[in-house]
Short mmCIF file of C-alpha atoms and ligand atoms in Angstrom, two decimals:
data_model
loop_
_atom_site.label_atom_id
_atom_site.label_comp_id
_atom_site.label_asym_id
_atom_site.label_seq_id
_atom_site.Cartn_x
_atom_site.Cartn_y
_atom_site.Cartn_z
CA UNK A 1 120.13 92.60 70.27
CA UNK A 2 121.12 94.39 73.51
CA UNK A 3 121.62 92.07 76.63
CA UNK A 4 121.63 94.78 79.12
CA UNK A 5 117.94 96.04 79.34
CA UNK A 6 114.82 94.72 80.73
CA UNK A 7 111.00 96.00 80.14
CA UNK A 8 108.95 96.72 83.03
CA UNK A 9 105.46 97.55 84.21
CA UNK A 10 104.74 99.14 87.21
CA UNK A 11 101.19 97.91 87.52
CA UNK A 12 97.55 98.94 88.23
CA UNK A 13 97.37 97.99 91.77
CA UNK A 14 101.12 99.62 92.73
CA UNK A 15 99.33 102.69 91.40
CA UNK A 16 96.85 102.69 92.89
CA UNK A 17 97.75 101.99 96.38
CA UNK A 18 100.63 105.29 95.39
CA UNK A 19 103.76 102.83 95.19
CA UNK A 20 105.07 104.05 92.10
CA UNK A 21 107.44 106.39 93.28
CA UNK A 22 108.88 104.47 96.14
CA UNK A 23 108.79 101.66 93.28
CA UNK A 24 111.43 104.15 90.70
CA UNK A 25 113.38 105.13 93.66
CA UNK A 26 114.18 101.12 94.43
CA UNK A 27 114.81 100.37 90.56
CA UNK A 28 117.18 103.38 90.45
CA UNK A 29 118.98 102.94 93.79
CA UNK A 30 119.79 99.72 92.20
CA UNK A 31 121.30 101.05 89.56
CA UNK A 32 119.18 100.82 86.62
CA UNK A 33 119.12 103.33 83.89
CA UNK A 34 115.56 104.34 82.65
CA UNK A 35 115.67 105.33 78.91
CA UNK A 36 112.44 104.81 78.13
CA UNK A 37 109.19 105.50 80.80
CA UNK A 38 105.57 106.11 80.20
CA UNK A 39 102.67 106.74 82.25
CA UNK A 40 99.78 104.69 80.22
CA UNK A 41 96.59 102.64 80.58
CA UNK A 42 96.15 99.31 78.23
CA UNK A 43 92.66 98.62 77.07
CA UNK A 44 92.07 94.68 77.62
CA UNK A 45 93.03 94.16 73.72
CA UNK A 46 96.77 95.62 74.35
CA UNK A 47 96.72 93.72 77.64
CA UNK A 48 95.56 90.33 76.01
CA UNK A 49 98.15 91.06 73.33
CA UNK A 50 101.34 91.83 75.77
CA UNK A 51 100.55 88.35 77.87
CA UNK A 52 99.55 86.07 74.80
CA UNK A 53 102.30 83.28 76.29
CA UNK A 54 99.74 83.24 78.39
CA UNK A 55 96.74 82.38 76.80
CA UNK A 56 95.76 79.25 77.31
CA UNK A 57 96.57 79.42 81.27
CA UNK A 58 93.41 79.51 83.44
CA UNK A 59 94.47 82.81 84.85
CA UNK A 60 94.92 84.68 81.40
CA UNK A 61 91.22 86.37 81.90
CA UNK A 62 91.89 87.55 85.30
CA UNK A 63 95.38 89.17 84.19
CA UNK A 64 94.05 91.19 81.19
CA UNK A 65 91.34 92.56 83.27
CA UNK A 66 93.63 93.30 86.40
CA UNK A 67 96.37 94.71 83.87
CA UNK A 68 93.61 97.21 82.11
CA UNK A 69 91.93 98.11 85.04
CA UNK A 70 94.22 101.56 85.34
CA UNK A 71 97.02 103.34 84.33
CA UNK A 72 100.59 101.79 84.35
CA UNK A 73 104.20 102.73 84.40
CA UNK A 74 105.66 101.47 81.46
CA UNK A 75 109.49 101.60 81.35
CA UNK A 76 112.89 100.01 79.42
CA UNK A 77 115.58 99.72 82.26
CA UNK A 78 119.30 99.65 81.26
CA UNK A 79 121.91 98.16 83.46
CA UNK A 80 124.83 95.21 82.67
CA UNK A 81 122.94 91.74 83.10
CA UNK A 82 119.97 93.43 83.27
CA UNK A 83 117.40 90.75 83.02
CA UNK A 84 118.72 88.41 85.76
CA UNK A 85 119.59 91.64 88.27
CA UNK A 86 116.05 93.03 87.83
CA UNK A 87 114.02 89.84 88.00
CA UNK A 88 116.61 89.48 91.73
CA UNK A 89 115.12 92.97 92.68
CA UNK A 90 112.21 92.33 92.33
CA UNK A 91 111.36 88.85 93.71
CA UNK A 92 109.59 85.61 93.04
CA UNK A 93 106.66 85.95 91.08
CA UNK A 94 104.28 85.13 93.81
CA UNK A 95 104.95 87.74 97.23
CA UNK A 96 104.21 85.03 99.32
CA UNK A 97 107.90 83.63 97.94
CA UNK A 98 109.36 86.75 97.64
CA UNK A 99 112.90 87.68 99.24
CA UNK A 100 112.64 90.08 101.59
CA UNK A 101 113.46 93.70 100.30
CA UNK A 102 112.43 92.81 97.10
CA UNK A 103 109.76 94.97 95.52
CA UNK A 104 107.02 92.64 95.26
CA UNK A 105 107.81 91.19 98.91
CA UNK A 106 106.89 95.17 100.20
CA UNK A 107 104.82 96.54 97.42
CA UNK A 108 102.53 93.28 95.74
CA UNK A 109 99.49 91.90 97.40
CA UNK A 110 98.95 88.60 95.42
CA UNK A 111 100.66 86.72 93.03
CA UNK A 112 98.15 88.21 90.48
CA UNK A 113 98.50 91.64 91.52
CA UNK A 114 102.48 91.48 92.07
CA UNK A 115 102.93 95.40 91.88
CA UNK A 116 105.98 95.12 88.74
CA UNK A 117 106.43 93.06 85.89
CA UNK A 118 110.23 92.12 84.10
CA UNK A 119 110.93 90.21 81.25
CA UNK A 120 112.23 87.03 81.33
CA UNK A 121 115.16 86.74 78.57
CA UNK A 122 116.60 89.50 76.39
CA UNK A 123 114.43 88.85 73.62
CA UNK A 124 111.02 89.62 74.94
CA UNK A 125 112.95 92.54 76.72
CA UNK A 126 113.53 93.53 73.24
CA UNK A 127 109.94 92.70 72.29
CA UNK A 128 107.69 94.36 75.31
CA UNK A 129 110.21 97.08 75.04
CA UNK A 130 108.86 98.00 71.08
CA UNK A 131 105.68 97.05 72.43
CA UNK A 132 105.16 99.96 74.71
CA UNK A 133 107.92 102.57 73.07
CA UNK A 134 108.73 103.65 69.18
CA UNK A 135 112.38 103.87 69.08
CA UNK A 136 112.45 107.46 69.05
CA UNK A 137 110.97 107.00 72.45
CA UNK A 138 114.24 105.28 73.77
CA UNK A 139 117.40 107.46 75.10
CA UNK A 140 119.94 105.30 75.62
P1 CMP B 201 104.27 88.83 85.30
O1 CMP B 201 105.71 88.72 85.67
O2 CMP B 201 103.77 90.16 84.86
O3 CMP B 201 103.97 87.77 84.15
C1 CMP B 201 102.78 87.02 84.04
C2 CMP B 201 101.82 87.33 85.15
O4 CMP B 201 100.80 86.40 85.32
C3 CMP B 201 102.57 87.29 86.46
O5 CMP B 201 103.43 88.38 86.58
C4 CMP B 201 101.43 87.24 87.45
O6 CMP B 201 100.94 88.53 87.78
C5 CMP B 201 100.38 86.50 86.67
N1 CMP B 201 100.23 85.16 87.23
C6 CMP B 201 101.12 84.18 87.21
N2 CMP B 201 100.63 83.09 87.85
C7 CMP B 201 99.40 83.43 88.29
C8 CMP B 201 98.39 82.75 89.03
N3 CMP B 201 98.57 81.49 89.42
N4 CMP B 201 97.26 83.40 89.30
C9 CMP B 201 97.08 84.68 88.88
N5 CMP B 201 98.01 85.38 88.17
C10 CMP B 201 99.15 84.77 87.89
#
């Protein structure tokens, strides 16, 4: 399993309010690779499905409907110790804790809407990352 990619989302609200670009720019400056990107809405069943560790916390409902409520930016990053540099980048889950110059300490607005999501250990990088792409999708 590779130990040098990371899955993220850039989601509904960073859309919305136009971050996505500044968002890319930050991730590449930073020196991640994408191989694999996608512009994409979830319904709430693909939603529910992605956060399923998540189920039985009280916020679960609130995430699937914030998480289909528009399009995303789905992408598989590449970079060596990818997981622990991208999760620096962008900051503590909830913006209120986040470092500042971290994405989601200029671009989130609560920790619910926190503007990106990264996996948290190589192998549900490796699982979100078939979740959104086929591997024909992914140009390493
Ligand atoms: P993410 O990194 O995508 O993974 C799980 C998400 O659940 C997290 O970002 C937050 O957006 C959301 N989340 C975590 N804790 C809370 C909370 N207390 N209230 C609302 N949403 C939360």
């Amino acid at each position: 399993m590779a130990t040098n990619r990371t899955l993220t989302m850039i989601k509904p609200g960073a859309i919305r309010n136009g971050h996505a670009g500044a968002i890319l720019a930050q991730i590449q400056a930073a020196g991640f690779k994408i191989i694999a990107m996608k512009y994409t809405k979830l319904s709430a069943e693909k939603a529910g499905e992605f956060y399923a560790v998540h189920k039985e916390r009280p916020f679960y409902g609130e995430l699937v409907d914030f998480m289909s409520s528009g399009p995303i930016v789905a992408a598989v990053l590449e970079k060596d110790n990818a997981i622990a540099d991208f999760r620096e980048l962008i900051g503590a889950t909830n913006p209120a804790d986040a470092a500042e110059g971290t994405i989601r300490a200029k671009f989130a607005t609560s920790i619910g809407e926190n503007a990106v999501h990264g996996s948290d250990s190589d192998e549900n990088a490796h699982i979100e990352s078939n979740f959104h792409f086929a591997a024909t999708e992914m140009f390493a």
